[in-house]
mmCIF file of N, CA and C in Angstrom:
data_model
loop_
_atom_site.group_PDB
_atom_site.id
_atom_site.type_symbol
_atom_site.label_atom_id
_atom_site.label_comp_id
_atom_site.label_asym_id
_atom_site.label_seq_id
_atom_site.Cartn_x
_atom_site.Cartn_y
_atom_site.Cartn_z
ATOM 1 N N GLY A 189 122.847 116.750 88.107
ATOM 2 C CA GLY A 189 121.835 116.257 87.228
ATOM 3 C C GLY A 189 121.591 114.768 87.384
ATOM 4 N N GLU A 190 122.653 114.010 87.600
ATOM 5 C CA GLU A 190 122.500 112.559 87.750
ATOM 6 C C GLU A 190 121.688 112.215 88.993
ATOM 7 N N VAL A 191 121.906 112.959 90.079
ATOM 8 C CA VAL A 191 121.152 112.707 91.314
ATOM 9 C C VAL A 191 119.676 112.982 91.083
ATOM 10 N N VAL A 192 119.368 114.099 90.444
ATOM 11 C CA VAL A 192 117.965 114.446 90.170
ATOM 12 C C VAL A 192 117.323 113.380 89.291
ATOM 13 N N ASP A 193 118.007 112.962 88.249
ATOM 14 C CA ASP A 193 117.478 111.914 87.372
ATOM 15 C C ASP A 193 117.207 110.634 88.159
ATOM 16 N N ARG A 194 118.116 110.281 89.048
ATOM 17 C CA ARG A 194 117.959 109.059 89.848
ATOM 18 C C ARG A 194 116.760 109.166 90.792
ATOM 19 N N LEU A 195 116.583 110.324 91.425
ATOM 20 C CA LEU A 195 115.449 110.516 92.328
ATOM 21 C C LEU A 195 114.130 110.497 91.563
ATOM 22 N N PHE A 196 114.104 111.084 90.378
ATOM 23 C CA PHE A 196 112.899 111.034 89.550
ATOM 24 C C PHE A 196 112.582 109.591 89.162
ATOM 25 N N GLU A 197 113.605 108.818 88.852
ATOM 26 C CA GLU A 197 113.407 107.408 88.489
ATOM 27 C C GLU A 197 112.902 106.612 89.688
ATOM 28 N N LEU A 198 113.424 106.885 90.871
ATOM 29 C CA LEU A 198 112.919 106.215 92.078
ATOM 30 C C LEU A 198 111.449 106.542 92.299
ATOM 31 N N ALA A 199 111.069 107.794 92.100
ATOM 32 C CA ALA A 199 109.662 108.186 92.255
ATOM 33 C C ALA A 199 108.784 107.452 91.245
ATOM 34 N N ARG A 200 109.259 107.353 90.011
ATOM 35 C CA ARG A 200 108.490 106.633 88.990
ATOM 36 C C ARG A 200 108.313 105.169 89.390
ATOM 37 N N MET A 201 109.395 104.535 89.844
ATOM 38 C CA MET A 201 109.328 103.131 90.259
ATOM 39 C C MET A 201 108.426 102.964 91.477
ATOM 40 N N PHE A 202 108.502 103.891 92.428
ATOM 41 C CA PHE A 202 107.641 103.848 93.604
ATOM 42 C C PHE A 202 106.177 103.939 93.183
ATOM 43 N N GLY A 203 105.887 104.848 92.256
ATOM 44 C CA GLY A 203 104.529 104.968 91.746
ATOM 45 C C GLY A 203 104.031 103.692 91.103
ATOM 46 N N GLU A 204 104.888 103.038 90.340
ATOM 47 C CA GLU A 204 104.502 101.771 89.713
ATOM 48 C C GLU A 204 104.216 100.701 90.762
ATOM 49 N N LYS A 205 105.032 100.634 91.802
ATOM 50 C CA LYS A 205 104.808 99.655 92.878
ATOM 51 C C LYS A 205 103.491 99.915 93.591
ATOM 52 N N LEU A 206 103.213 101.179 93.866
ATOM 53 C CA LEU A 206 101.952 101.524 94.523
ATOM 54 C C LEU A 206 100.764 101.154 93.647
ATOM 55 N N ALA A 207 100.841 101.486 92.362
ATOM 56 C CA ALA A 207 99.737 101.206 91.441
ATOM 57 C C ALA A 207 99.487 99.711 91.301
ATOM 58 N N ALA A 208 100.534 98.912 91.397
ATOM 59 C CA ALA A 208 100.406 97.461 91.245
ATOM 60 C C ALA A 208 100.090 96.757 92.561
ATOM 61 N N SER A 209 100.081 97.475 93.658
ATOM 62 C CA SER A 209 99.995 96.855 94.979
ATOM 63 C C SER A 209 98.641 96.243 95.314
ATOM 64 N N GLY A 210 97.570 96.817 94.808
ATOM 65 C CA GLY A 210 96.239 96.328 95.150
ATOM 66 C C GLY A 210 95.635 97.016 96.361
ATOM 67 N N ASP A 211 96.464 97.605 97.239
ATOM 68 C CA ASP A 211 95.915 98.292 98.408
ATOM 69 C C ASP A 211 96.308 99.771 98.484
ATOM 70 N N PHE A 212 96.997 100.255 97.464
ATOM 71 C CA PHE A 212 97.298 101.682 97.334
ATOM 72 C C PHE A 212 96.896 102.116 95.935
ATOM 73 N N GLU A 213 96.622 103.410 95.795
ATOM 74 C CA GLU A 213 96.330 103.957 94.476
ATOM 75 C C GLU A 213 97.046 105.289 94.326
ATOM 76 N N LEU A 214 97.476 105.574 93.130
ATOM 77 C CA LEU A 214 98.153 106.831 92.824
ATOM 78 C C LEU A 214 97.130 107.910 92.512
ATOM 79 N N ALA A 215 97.435 109.145 92.913
ATOM 80 C CA ALA A 215 96.611 110.272 92.494
ATOM 81 C C ALA A 215 96.852 110.528 91.008
ATOM 82 N N LEU A 216 98.115 110.423 90.598
ATOM 83 C CA LEU A 216 98.530 110.558 89.216
ATOM 84 C C LEU A 216 99.959 110.055 89.109
ATOM 85 N N PRO A 217 100.372 109.628 87.947
ATOM 86 C CA PRO A 217 101.753 109.144 87.810
ATOM 87 C C PRO A 217 102.745 110.269 88.109
ATOM 88 N N PRO A 218 103.787 109.983 88.880
ATOM 89 C CA PRO A 218 104.756 111.036 89.207
ATOM 90 C C PRO A 218 105.518 111.513 87.973
ATOM 91 N N GLU A 219 105.699 112.820 87.896
ATOM 92 C CA GLU A 219 106.477 113.420 86.809
ATOM 93 C C GLU A 219 107.793 113.978 87.323
ATOM 94 N N GLY A 220 107.995 113.904 88.611
ATOM 95 C CA GLY A 220 109.212 114.401 89.247
ATOM 96 C C GLY A 220 109.519 113.521 90.448
ATOM 97 N N ASN A 221 109.884 114.139 91.548
ATOM 98 C CA ASN A 221 110.242 113.363 92.726
ATOM 99 C C ASN A 221 109.143 113.349 93.789
ATOM 100 N N ILE A 222 107.956 113.843 93.462
ATOM 101 C CA ILE A 222 106.829 113.856 94.391
ATOM 102 C C ILE A 222 105.831 112.776 93.982
ATOM 103 N N VAL A 223 105.404 111.975 94.972
ATOM 104 C CA VAL A 223 104.446 110.898 94.712
ATOM 105 C C VAL A 223 103.251 111.092 95.640
ATOM 106 N N CYS A 224 102.060 111.243 95.066
ATOM 107 C CA CYS A 224 100.810 111.375 95.823
ATOM 108 C C CYS A 224 100.020 110.088 95.664
ATOM 109 N N PHE A 225 99.605 109.538 96.795
ATOM 110 C CA PHE A 225 98.935 108.244 96.781
ATOM 111 C C PHE A 225 98.038 108.117 97.996
ATOM 112 N N ARG A 226 97.242 107.088 98.017
ATOM 113 C CA ARG A 226 96.382 106.826 99.176
ATOM 114 C C ARG A 226 96.208 105.333 99.359
ATOM 115 N N HIS A 227 95.995 104.947 100.602
ATOM 116 C CA HIS A 227 95.642 103.563 100.902
ATOM 117 C C HIS A 227 94.169 103.420 100.560
ATOM 118 N N THR A 228 93.796 102.317 99.949
ATOM 119 C CA THR A 228 92.427 102.194 99.437
ATOM 120 C C THR A 228 91.384 101.936 100.517
ATOM 121 N N THR A 229 91.787 101.404 101.681
ATOM 122 C CA THR A 229 90.785 101.088 102.698
ATOM 123 C C THR A 229 90.982 101.818 104.019
ATOM 124 N N ALA A 230 92.152 102.375 104.259
ATOM 125 C CA ALA A 230 92.432 103.035 105.544
ATOM 126 C C ALA A 230 91.960 104.481 105.535
ATOM 127 N N ASP A 231 91.778 105.041 106.718
ATOM 128 C CA ASP A 231 91.596 106.479 106.883
ATOM 129 C C ASP A 231 92.984 107.086 106.695
ATOM 130 N N ASN A 232 93.211 107.728 105.566
ATOM 131 C CA ASN A 232 94.542 108.199 105.211
ATOM 132 C C ASN A 232 95.040 109.321 106.117
ATOM 133 N N ARG A 233 94.145 110.134 106.659
ATOM 134 C CA ARG A 233 94.567 111.148 107.631
ATOM 135 C C ARG A 233 95.115 110.464 108.884
ATOM 136 N N ALA A 234 94.408 109.478 109.371
ATOM 137 C CA ALA A 234 94.857 108.751 110.557
ATOM 138 C C ALA A 234 96.128 107.971 110.253
ATOM 139 N N LEU A 235 96.229 107.414 109.058
ATOM 140 C CA LEU A 235 97.428 106.674 108.666
ATOM 141 C C LEU A 235 98.637 107.603 108.660
ATOM 142 N N ARG A 236 98.500 108.788 108.118
ATOM 143 C CA ARG A 236 99.600 109.755 108.125
ATOM 144 C C ARG A 236 99.979 110.121 109.554
ATOM 145 N N ARG A 237 98.979 110.379 110.376
ATOM 146 C CA ARG A 237 99.250 110.745 111.772
ATOM 147 C C ARG A 237 100.039 109.643 112.480
ATOM 148 N N ARG A 238 99.622 108.395 112.298
ATOM 149 C CA ARG A 238 100.342 107.274 112.922
ATOM 150 C C ARG A 238 101.769 107.176 112.387
ATOM 151 N N ALA A 239 101.938 107.389 111.097
ATOM 152 C CA ALA A 239 103.277 107.304 110.507
ATOM 153 C C ALA A 239 104.189 108.396 111.063
ATOM 154 N N VAL A 240 103.680 109.607 111.187
ATOM 155 C CA VAL A 240 104.493 110.708 111.712
ATOM 156 C C VAL A 240 104.807 110.481 113.186
ATOM 157 N N GLU A 241 103.814 110.032 113.947
ATOM 158 C CA GLU A 241 104.047 109.756 115.365
ATOM 159 C C GLU A 241 105.058 108.637 115.554
ATOM 160 N N ASP A 242 105.022 107.648 114.694
ATOM 161 C CA ASP A 242 105.954 106.533 114.760
ATOM 162 C C ASP A 242 107.392 107.004 114.526
ATOM 163 N N GLY A 243 107.558 107.950 113.595
ATOM 164 C CA GLY A 243 108.845 108.572 113.367
ATOM 165 C C GLY A 243 109.790 107.862 112.416
ATOM 166 N N ARG A 244 109.418 106.707 111.931
ATOM 167 C CA ARG A 244 110.324 105.982 111.036
ATOM 168 C C ARG A 244 110.413 106.633 109.655
ATOM 169 N N PHE A 245 109.281 107.123 109.172
ATOM 170 C CA PHE A 245 109.211 107.821 107.893
ATOM 171 C C PHE A 245 108.447 109.122 108.115
ATOM 172 N N TYR A 246 108.699 110.099 107.277
ATOM 173 C CA TYR A 246 107.926 111.336 107.336
ATOM 174 C C TYR A 246 107.208 111.517 106.005
ATOM 175 N N ILE A 247 105.899 111.597 106.078
ATOM 176 C CA ILE A 247 105.083 111.849 104.888
ATOM 177 C C ILE A 247 104.128 112.987 105.219
ATOM 178 N N VAL A 248 103.681 113.664 104.203
ATOM 179 C CA VAL A 248 102.723 114.744 104.385
ATOM 180 C C VAL A 248 101.419 114.336 103.716
ATOM 181 N N GLY A 249 100.413 115.163 103.876
ATOM 182 C CA GLY A 249 99.133 114.900 103.246
ATOM 183 C C GLY A 249 98.700 116.076 102.401
ATOM 184 N N THR A 250 97.807 115.806 101.490
ATOM 185 C CA THR A 250 97.280 116.863 100.631
ATOM 186 C C THR A 250 95.890 116.464 100.148
ATOM 187 N N GLU A 251 95.086 117.453 99.848
ATOM 188 C CA GLU A 251 93.755 117.230 99.279
ATOM 189 C C GLU A 251 93.842 117.341 97.763
ATOM 190 N N LEU A 252 93.358 116.341 97.078
ATOM 191 C CA LEU A 252 93.276 116.354 95.618
ATOM 192 C C LEU A 252 91.895 115.855 95.222
ATOM 193 N N ASP A 253 91.199 116.656 94.459
ATOM 194 C CA ASP A 253 89.848 116.289 94.004
ATOM 195 C C ASP A 253 88.945 115.881 95.168
ATOM 196 N N GLY A 254 89.081 116.594 96.281
ATOM 197 C CA GLY A 254 88.218 116.344 97.426
ATOM 198 C C GLY A 254 88.571 115.112 98.239
ATOM 199 N N ARG A 255 89.698 114.485 97.962
ATOM 200 C CA ARG A 255 90.115 113.285 98.696
ATOM 201 C C ARG A 255 91.495 113.522 99.302
ATOM 202 N N TYR A 256 91.683 112.994 100.494
ATOM 203 C CA TYR A 256 92.958 113.159 101.192
ATOM 204 C C TYR A 256 93.950 112.119 100.684
ATOM 205 N N HIS A 257 95.127 112.588 100.317
ATOM 206 C CA HIS A 257 96.192 111.716 99.822
ATOM 207 C C HIS A 257 97.443 111.873 100.670
ATOM 208 N N LEU A 258 98.213 110.828 100.728
ATOM 209 C CA LEU A 258 99.543 110.872 101.316
ATOM 210 C C LEU A 258 100.486 111.368 100.232
ATOM 211 N N ARG A 259 101.546 112.032 100.669
ATOM 212 C CA ARG A 259 102.491 112.566 99.685
ATOM 213 C C ARG A 259 103.907 112.424 100.220
ATOM 214 N N THR A 260 104.779 111.906 99.399
ATOM 215 C CA THR A 260 106.181 111.826 99.767
ATOM 216 C C THR A 260 107.012 112.490 98.680
ATOM 217 N N THR A 261 108.063 113.144 99.120
ATOM 218 C CA THR A 261 108.999 113.775 98.204
ATOM 219 C C THR A 261 110.338 113.072 98.378
ATOM 220 N N ILE A 262 110.807 112.466 97.331
ATOM 221 C CA ILE A 262 112.058 111.709 97.388
ATOM 222 C C ILE A 262 113.187 112.695 97.084
ATOM 223 N N MET A 263 113.948 113.041 98.141
ATOM 224 C CA MET A 263 114.988 114.061 98.012
ATOM 225 C C MET A 263 116.370 113.573 98.437
ATOM 226 N N ASN A 264 116.414 112.630 99.336
ATOM 227 C CA ASN A 264 117.692 112.196 99.884
ATOM 228 C C ASN A 264 118.438 111.367 98.841
ATOM 229 N N PRO A 265 119.641 111.769 98.467
ATOM 230 C CA PRO A 265 120.373 111.006 97.448
ATOM 231 C C PRO A 265 120.774 109.607 97.912
ATOM 232 N N LEU A 266 120.635 109.333 99.207
ATOM 233 C CA LEU A 266 120.954 107.998 99.727
ATOM 234 C C LEU A 266 119.755 107.054 99.682
ATOM 235 N N THR A 267 118.587 107.556 99.288
ATOM 236 C CA THR A 267 117.388 106.720 99.204
ATOM 237 C C THR A 267 117.586 105.626 98.162
ATOM 238 N N GLU A 268 117.180 104.424 98.533
ATOM 239 C CA GLU A 268 117.249 103.260 97.638
ATOM 240 C C GLU A 268 115.836 102.722 97.432
ATOM 241 N N ALA A 269 115.649 101.906 96.421
ATOM 242 C CA ALA A 269 114.344 101.291 96.144
ATOM 243 C C ALA A 269 113.854 100.487 97.348
ATOM 244 N N LEU A 270 114.758 99.836 98.055
ATOM 245 C CA LEU A 270 114.360 99.054 99.232
ATOM 246 C C LEU A 270 113.767 99.932 100.326
ATOM 247 N N ASP A 271 114.231 101.175 100.442
ATOM 248 C CA ASP A 271 113.655 102.104 101.413
ATOM 249 C C ASP A 271 112.189 102.362 101.093
ATOM 250 N N LEU A 272 111.877 102.468 99.828
ATOM 251 C CA LEU A 272 110.499 102.726 99.407
ATOM 252 C C LEU A 272 109.634 101.483 99.589
ATOM 253 N N ASP A 273 110.215 100.304 99.388
ATOM 254 C CA ASP A 273 109.506 99.064 99.703
ATOM 255 C C ASP A 273 109.181 99.022 101.192
ATOM 256 N N ASP A 274 110.150 99.424 102.009
ATOM 257 C CA ASP A 274 109.932 99.463 103.464
ATOM 258 C C ASP A 274 108.812 100.434 103.823
ATOM 259 N N LEU A 275 108.752 101.572 103.139
ATOM 260 C CA LEU A 275 107.688 102.539 103.400
ATOM 261 C C LEU A 275 106.323 101.927 103.106
ATOM 262 N N ILE A 276 106.193 101.250 101.989
ATOM 263 C CA ILE A 276 104.917 100.607 101.649
ATOM 264 C C ILE A 276 104.534 99.597 102.735
ATOM 265 N N GLU A 277 105.454 98.750 103.123
ATOM 266 C CA GLU A 277 105.160 97.729 104.140
ATOM 267 C C GLU A 277 104.836 98.363 105.486
ATOM 268 N N HIS A 278 105.555 99.416 105.830
ATOM 269 C CA HIS A 278 105.307 100.102 107.097
ATOM 270 C C HIS A 278 103.902 100.709 107.118
ATOM 271 N N LEU A 279 103.517 101.342 106.031
ATOM 272 C CA LEU A 279 102.175 101.910 105.953
ATOM 273 C C LEU A 279 101.111 100.819 106.019
ATOM 274 N N ARG A 280 101.379 99.695 105.406
ATOM 275 C CA ARG A 280 100.436 98.561 105.502
ATOM 276 C C ARG A 280 100.252 98.127 106.952
ATOM 277 N N CYS A 281 101.349 98.047 107.660
ATOM 278 C CA CYS A 281 101.273 97.647 109.082
ATOM 279 C C CYS A 281 100.501 98.665 109.908
ATOM 280 N N LEU A 282 100.687 99.947 109.611
ATOM 281 C CA LEU A 282 99.999 100.979 110.359
ATOM 282 C C LEU A 282 98.527 101.089 109.977
ATOM 283 N N ALA A 283 98.189 100.670 108.755
ATOM 284 C CA ALA A 283 96.804 100.758 108.291
ATOM 285 C C ALA A 283 95.955 99.751 109.035
#
């Protein structure tokens, strides 16, 4: 239970960072360990493709309300907040 609570808290914090970033937007606030978001100016399909090809992080995509969003599921109990900061910066570089 503690691990699940911690992963949910990381997702909530990640969502807050994305919402405050200015160049990402949340599809909706995370209620669990899944975070759906999009870069505000990049082609998000191409951004996901570049991220997967790069291999440093793995993210998936999904359609919500007719718009393509990036989606990450925080599952690894070794994930730290700094890892999520790195993901944001990495996506910025790829965008």
